[in-house]
mmCIF file of C-alpha atoms and ligand atoms in Angstrom:
data_model
loop_
_atom_site.group_PDB
_atom_site.id
_atom_site.type_symbol
_atom_site.label_atom_id
_atom_site.label_comp_id
_atom_site.label_asym_id
_atom_site.label_seq_id
_atom_site.Cartn_x
_atom_site.Cartn_y
_atom_site.Cartn_z
ATOM 1 C CA MET V 1 24.884 25.086 -17.128
ATOM 2 C CA ARG V 2 23.877 22.621 -19.854
ATOM 3 C CA GLN V 3 20.903 23.529 -22.065
ATOM 4 C CA ASP V 4 18.883 21.892 -24.824
ATOM 5 C CA SER V 5 18.753 23.309 -28.355
ATOM 6 C CA LEU V 6 15.941 25.700 -27.312
ATOM 7 C CA GLY V 7 17.967 27.092 -24.428
ATOM 8 C CA HIS V 8 16.009 25.217 -21.724
ATOM 9 C CA VAL V 9 17.331 23.046 -18.949
ATOM 10 C CA ARG V 10 15.458 19.957 -17.772
ATOM 11 C CA VAL V 11 16.294 18.616 -14.340
ATOM 12 C CA ALA V 12 14.884 15.203 -13.389
ATOM 13 C CA ILE V 13 14.563 14.375 -9.692
ATOM 14 C CA ASP V 14 13.220 10.872 -9.112
ATOM 15 C CA GLY V 15 12.946 8.651 -6.085
ATOM 16 C CA PRO V 16 10.546 6.901 -3.710
ATOM 17 C CA SER V 17 7.901 8.754 -1.735
ATOM 18 C CA GLY V 18 9.151 10.651 1.283
ATOM 19 C CA ALA V 19 12.756 11.029 0.113
ATOM 20 C CA GLY V 20 12.362 14.832 0.210
ATOM 21 C CA LYS V 21 12.096 15.272 -3.558
ATOM 22 C CA SER V 22 9.498 18.034 -3.625
ATOM 23 C CA THR V 23 11.173 20.324 -1.081
ATOM 24 C CA VAL V 24 14.548 19.888 -2.745
ATOM 25 C CA ALA V 25 13.148 20.228 -6.271
ATOM 26 C CA LYS V 26 11.375 23.481 -5.328
ATOM 27 C CA ARG V 27 14.606 24.936 -3.972
ATOM 28 C CA VAL V 28 16.648 23.835 -6.962
ATOM 29 C CA ALA V 29 14.043 25.362 -9.312
ATOM 30 C CA ASN V 30 14.220 28.631 -7.389
ATOM 31 C CA ALA V 31 17.991 28.689 -7.497
ATOM 32 C CA ILE V 32 18.181 28.221 -11.267
ATOM 33 C CA SER V 33 15.017 30.215 -12.159
ATOM 34 C CA ALA V 34 13.176 27.207 -13.596
ATOM 35 C CA ASP V 35 9.576 26.055 -13.027
ATOM 36 C CA TYR V 36 9.010 23.371 -10.427
ATOM 37 C CA ILE V 37 6.673 20.593 -11.598
ATOM 38 C CA ASP V 38 5.348 18.006 -9.130
ATOM 39 C CA THR V 39 4.320 15.120 -11.410
ATOM 40 C CA GLY V 40 2.986 13.118 -8.444
ATOM 41 C CA ALA V 41 0.446 15.922 -7.975
ATOM 42 C CA MET V 42 -0.689 15.394 -11.567
ATOM 43 C CA TYR V 43 -1.364 11.676 -10.903
ATOM 44 C CA ARG V 44 -3.108 12.686 -7.698
ATOM 45 C CA ALA V 45 -5.339 15.164 -9.549
ATOM 46 C CA ILE V 46 -6.498 12.402 -11.930
ATOM 47 C CA ALA V 47 -7.087 10.144 -8.902
ATOM 48 C CA LEU V 48 -9.234 12.835 -7.283
ATOM 49 C CA LYS V 49 -11.343 13.111 -10.418
ATOM 50 C CA LEU V 50 -11.769 9.302 -10.575
ATOM 51 C CA ILE V 51 -12.939 9.275 -6.961
ATOM 52 C CA ARG V 52 -15.333 12.175 -7.503
ATOM 53 C CA GLU V 53 -16.807 10.580 -10.620
ATOM 54 C CA GLY V 54 -16.912 7.093 -9.078
ATOM 55 C CA VAL V 55 -14.742 5.531 -11.802
ATOM 56 C CA GLU V 56 -12.613 2.536 -10.763
ATOM 57 C CA PRO V 57 -8.902 2.983 -11.586
ATOM 58 C CA ALA V 58 -8.578 -0.732 -12.317
ATOM 59 C CA SER V 59 -10.331 -0.544 -15.641
ATOM 60 C CA ASP V 60 -7.991 0.499 -18.439
ATOM 61 C CA GLY V 61 -9.626 0.123 -21.830
ATOM 62 C CA ASP V 62 -12.904 0.986 -20.163
ATOM 63 C CA ASP V 63 -14.982 3.601 -22.026
ATOM 64 C CA ARG V 64 -15.793 5.582 -18.896
ATOM 65 C CA LEU V 65 -12.114 5.961 -18.059
ATOM 66 C CA ALA V 66 -11.272 7.020 -21.621
ATOM 67 C CA ALA V 67 -14.120 9.558 -21.651
ATOM 68 C CA LEU V 68 -13.101 10.883 -18.252
ATOM 69 C CA LEU V 69 -9.467 11.319 -19.321
ATOM 70 C CA ALA V 70 -10.470 13.058 -22.561
ATOM 71 C CA ALA V 71 -12.600 15.511 -20.585
ATOM 72 C CA THR V 72 -10.008 16.223 -17.879
ATOM 73 C CA VAL V 73 -7.554 19.111 -17.816
ATOM 74 C CA VAL V 74 -4.629 18.720 -15.438
ATOM 75 C CA ASP V 75 -1.956 21.345 -14.958
ATOM 76 C CA PHE V 76 0.731 22.248 -12.496
ATOM 77 C CA SER V 77 1.679 25.862 -12.712
ATOM 78 C CA GLY V 78 2.748 28.476 -10.215
ATOM 79 C CA GLY V 79 3.315 25.672 -7.720
ATOM 80 C CA ARG V 80 -0.382 24.714 -7.637
ATOM 81 C CA ALA V 81 -2.104 21.507 -8.752
ATOM 82 C CA MET V 82 -4.991 22.394 -11.049
ATOM 83 C CA LEU V 83 -7.858 20.085 -12.025
ATOM 84 C CA ASP V 84 -10.241 21.387 -14.691
ATOM 85 C CA GLY V 85 -9.173 24.933 -13.868
ATOM 86 C CA VAL V 86 -9.731 24.576 -10.105
ATOM 87 C CA ASP V 87 -6.945 24.610 -7.518
ATOM 88 C CA VAL V 88 -6.936 21.164 -5.843
ATOM 89 C CA THR V 89 -3.536 21.439 -4.114
ATOM 90 C CA ALA V 90 -5.020 20.738 -0.668
ATOM 91 C CA ASP V 91 -7.594 18.126 -1.787
ATOM 92 C CA ILE V 92 -5.028 15.768 -3.326
ATOM 93 C CA ARG V 93 -3.215 14.985 -0.065
ATOM 94 C CA SER V 94 -5.842 12.690 1.498
ATOM 95 C CA ALA V 95 -5.071 9.018 2.184
ATOM 96 C CA ASP V 96 -7.831 8.050 -0.241
ATOM 97 C CA VAL V 97 -6.253 10.036 -3.091
ATOM 98 C CA THR V 98 -2.793 8.664 -2.230
ATOM 99 C CA LEU V 99 -4.046 5.104 -2.625
ATOM 100 C CA THR V 100 -5.995 5.786 -5.814
ATOM 101 C CA ALA V 101 -3.069 7.744 -7.325
ATOM 102 C CA SER V 102 -0.801 4.747 -6.860
ATOM 103 C CA ARG V 103 -3.361 2.508 -8.594
ATOM 104 C CA CYS V 104 -4.183 4.858 -11.461
ATOM 105 C CA SER V 105 -0.493 5.586 -12.118
ATOM 106 C CA ALA V 106 -0.195 1.962 -13.289
ATOM 107 C CA LEU V 107 -2.737 2.516 -16.099
ATOM 108 C CA PRO V 108 -1.211 3.072 -19.559
ATOM 109 C CA SER V 109 -3.868 5.590 -20.655
ATOM 110 C CA VAL V 110 -3.303 7.734 -17.561
ATOM 111 C CA ARG V 111 0.480 7.664 -17.946
ATOM 112 C CA GLU V 112 0.277 8.427 -21.655
ATOM 113 C CA LYS V 113 -1.793 11.542 -21.046
ATOM 114 C CA LEU V 114 0.376 12.891 -18.233
ATOM 115 C CA VAL V 115 3.736 12.059 -19.807
ATOM 116 C CA GLU V 116 2.708 13.919 -22.955
ATOM 117 C CA LEU V 117 1.758 16.969 -20.866
ATOM 118 C CA GLN V 118 5.036 16.787 -18.950
ATOM 119 C CA ARG V 119 7.083 16.618 -22.142
ATOM 120 C CA ALA V 120 5.217 19.644 -23.511
ATOM 121 C CA MET V 121 6.120 21.587 -20.345
ATOM 122 C CA GLY V 122 9.777 20.694 -20.842
ATOM 123 C CA ARG V 123 9.649 21.927 -24.424
ATOM 124 C CA ALA V 124 8.126 25.265 -23.414
ATOM 125 C CA LYS V 125 10.358 26.225 -20.488
ATOM 126 C CA SER V 126 13.125 25.217 -18.108
ATOM 127 C CA VAL V 127 11.792 22.738 -15.564
ATOM 128 C CA VAL V 128 12.781 20.900 -12.439
ATOM 129 C CA MET V 129 10.463 17.899 -12.402
ATOM 130 C CA ASP V 130 10.064 15.467 -9.548
ATOM 131 C CA GLY V 131 8.523 12.023 -9.918
ATOM 132 C CA ARG V 132 9.328 8.373 -10.473
ATOM 133 C CA ASP V 133 10.059 8.075 -14.201
ATOM 134 C CA ILE V 134 11.321 11.511 -15.219
ATOM 135 C CA GLY V 135 14.932 10.483 -15.892
ATOM 136 C CA THR V 136 14.026 7.076 -17.357
ATOM 137 C CA ASN V 137 10.970 7.887 -19.450
ATOM 138 C CA VAL V 138 9.724 11.495 -19.564
ATOM 139 C CA PHE V 139 13.124 13.069 -20.321
ATOM 140 C CA PRO V 140 15.658 10.298 -21.010
ATOM 141 C CA ASP V 141 17.833 13.093 -22.429
ATOM 142 C CA ALA V 142 17.418 15.499 -19.470
ATOM 143 C CA GLU V 143 20.363 17.812 -18.954
ATOM 144 C CA TYR V 144 20.621 16.715 -15.292
ATOM 145 C CA LYS V 145 19.287 13.653 -13.495
ATOM 146 C CA PHE V 146 19.181 12.851 -9.800
ATOM 147 C CA PHE V 147 17.798 9.926 -7.841
ATOM 148 C CA LEU V 148 17.001 10.689 -4.201
ATOM 149 C CA THR V 149 16.769 7.851 -1.703
ATOM 150 C CA ALA V 150 16.456 7.367 2.036
ATOM 151 C CA SER V 151 15.706 4.264 4.065
ATOM 152 C CA ALA V 152 12.009 3.387 4.505
ATOM 153 C CA GLU V 153 12.408 3.955 8.265
ATOM 154 C CA GLU V 154 13.795 7.464 7.796
ATOM 155 C CA ARG V 155 11.047 8.330 5.309
ATOM 156 C CA ALA V 156 8.379 6.948 7.653
ATOM 157 C CA LYS V 157 9.817 9.047 10.501
ATOM 158 C CA ARG V 158 9.597 12.179 8.338
ATOM 159 C CA ARG V 159 6.047 11.408 7.212
ATOM 160 C CA TYR V 160 4.999 10.648 10.796
ATOM 161 C CA ALA V 161 6.441 13.977 12.000
ATOM 162 C CA GLU V 162 4.658 15.798 9.167
ATOM 163 C CA ILE V 163 1.261 14.281 10.038
ATOM 164 C CA THR V 164 1.533 14.841 13.791
ATOM 165 C CA ALA V 165 2.895 18.393 13.274
ATOM 166 C CA ARG V 166 -0.391 19.369 11.646
ATOM 167 C CA GLY V 167 -2.254 17.991 14.660
ATOM 168 C CA ASP V 168 -3.425 14.733 13.054
ATOM 169 C CA LYS V 169 -3.041 11.296 14.642
ATOM 170 C CA ALA V 170 -0.786 8.639 13.119
ATOM 171 C CA ASP V 171 0.610 5.240 13.949
ATOM 172 C CA TYR V 172 4.316 4.937 13.076
ATOM 173 C CA GLY V 173 4.061 1.232 12.192
ATOM 174 C CA GLU V 174 1.170 1.939 9.852
ATOM 175 C CA VAL V 175 2.994 4.847 8.188
ATOM 176 C CA LEU V 176 6.032 2.601 7.643
ATOM 177 C CA ARG V 177 3.944 -0.248 6.211
ATOM 178 C CA SER V 178 2.150 2.088 3.825
ATOM 179 C CA ILE V 179 5.485 3.520 2.606
ATOM 180 C CA GLU V 180 6.861 0.019 2.049
ATOM 181 C CA LYS V 181 3.726 -1.003 0.150
ATOM 182 C CA ARG V 182 3.893 2.069 -2.097
ATOM 183 C CA ASP V 183 7.615 1.462 -2.741
ATOM 184 C CA TYR V 184 6.793 -2.065 -3.780
ATOM 185 C CA ASP V 185 3.839 -1.083 -5.994
ATOM 186 C CA ASP V 186 5.696 1.852 -7.607
ATOM 187 C CA SER V 187 8.762 -0.243 -8.435
ATOM 188 C CA HIS V 188 6.952 -3.388 -9.561
ATOM 189 C CA ARG V 189 4.324 -2.008 -11.938
ATOM 190 C CA ALA V 190 4.789 -3.061 -15.545
ATOM 191 C CA LEU V 191 4.876 0.414 -17.048
ATOM 192 C CA ASN V 192 7.640 2.925 -16.244
ATOM 193 C CA PRO V 193 8.301 1.666 -12.728
ATOM 194 C CA LEU V 194 10.282 3.647 -10.190
ATOM 195 C CA ALA V 195 13.900 3.072 -11.160
ATOM 196 C CA ARG V 196 17.173 4.949 -11.179
ATOM 197 C CA ALA V 197 18.355 5.902 -14.655
ATOM 198 C CA ASP V 198 21.877 4.600 -15.305
ATOM 199 C CA ASP V 199 23.125 8.152 -15.711
ATOM 200 C CA ALA V 200 21.320 9.650 -12.675
ATOM 201 C CA VAL V 201 23.354 10.874 -9.710
ATOM 202 C CA LEU V 202 22.364 8.899 -6.607
ATOM 203 C CA VAL V 203 21.795 11.089 -3.546
ATOM 204 C CA ASP V 204 21.199 9.315 -0.230
ATOM 205 C CA THR V 205 19.354 11.747 2.048
ATOM 206 C CA ASP V 206 19.467 9.613 5.227
ATOM 207 C CA GLY V 207 20.521 11.911 8.045
ATOM 208 C CA ILE V 208 21.197 14.843 5.692
ATOM 209 C CA GLY V 209 19.246 18.100 5.864
ATOM 210 C CA ILE V 210 17.285 19.595 2.953
ATOM 211 C CA GLU V 211 19.781 22.457 2.720
ATOM 212 C CA GLU V 212 22.711 20.102 2.260
ATOM 213 C CA VAL V 213 20.904 17.934 -0.309
ATOM 214 C CA THR V 214 19.994 21.038 -2.326
ATOM 215 C CA GLU V 215 23.588 22.277 -2.225
ATOM 216 C CA LYS V 216 24.839 18.878 -3.329
ATOM 217 C CA ILE V 217 22.491 18.837 -6.328
ATOM 218 C CA LEU V 218 23.331 22.411 -7.299
ATOM 219 C CA SER V 219 27.039 21.587 -7.126
ATOM 220 C CA TYR V 220 26.571 19.227 -10.104
ATOM 221 C CA MET V 221 24.796 21.845 -12.176
ATOM 222 C CA VAL V 222 27.675 23.903 -13.440
HETATM 223 O O1 LIG Q 1 4.971 11.544 -5.316
HETATM 224 P P1 LIG Q 1 3.517 11.281 -4.976
HETATM 225 O O2 LIG Q 1 3.327 10.470 -3.732
HETATM 226 O O3 LIG Q 1 2.701 12.534 -4.920
HETATM 227 O O4 LIG Q 1 2.956 10.403 -6.204
HETATM 228 C C1 LIG Q 1 1.638 9.926 -6.249
HETATM 229 C C2 LIG Q 1 1.599 8.598 -7.009
HETATM 230 O O5 LIG Q 1 1.871 8.813 -8.387
HETATM 231 C C3 LIG Q 1 2.608 7.566 -6.501
HETATM 232 O O6 LIG Q 1 1.938 6.358 -6.191
HETATM 233 C C4 LIG Q 1 3.550 7.334 -7.647
HETATM 234 C C5 LIG Q 1 2.862 7.917 -8.848
HETATM 235 N N1 LIG Q 1 3.792 8.640 -9.728
HETATM 236 C C6 LIG Q 1 4.221 8.011 -10.874
HETATM 237 O O7 LIG Q 1 3.852 6.866 -11.112
HETATM 238 N N2 LIG Q 1 5.030 8.668 -11.742
HETATM 239 C C7 LIG Q 1 5.445 9.913 -11.479
HETATM 240 N N3 LIG Q 1 6.251 10.523 -12.348
HETATM 241 C C8 LIG Q 1 5.028 10.567 -10.289
HETATM 242 C C9 LIG Q 1 4.197 9.892 -9.423
#
């Protein structure tokens, strides 16, 4: 397997929401004994703090936002999302946080803080990182890069099944519309939009199981 000069491997797994990135990334990390880092969870943790403190995510350059970011500690270790030392893994999955995370991920000051943290993680250990800009921006020189896709319909079906499986109500049309809106917002923001790096391997997960996708990715990592 390829390694950087410190003996670490950095695997970038990017793609739109619902393409199965986190499940696959976790399995790949396990298989190669690297740490799994969910960068979306880091944006979500900041969003949760903004909501709790009542700070609007539309106000970059705002003193309150700068003060809040300076006083916020975000981490993702041992598979848990940590905000100021508290495990917020469950709290960051609400619809409210999802919406705010998408908005705050467009703010330069938020991205700057999290990208710096993510790069530091990659310097300290081997990582499998999932997100939107890992292969294009966080680690342009990652040892391995993958871009996972699936049609919006397939991703909406998966999300719908996930929500109803935990006993919650959902409307398929609404789930699909919200996925399409997030795709649009994530790929049209000015700063580090969702995009496939030229040298990333494209993996279409439509109709393919998690097991098969994981195997496919691992087959490149020799
Ligand atoms: O993958 P997710 O749904 O948990 O991500 C939450 C939000 O954060 C999503 O709107 C996209 C954004 N994000 C980003 O801009 N860059 C990343 N590397 C990861 C997530």
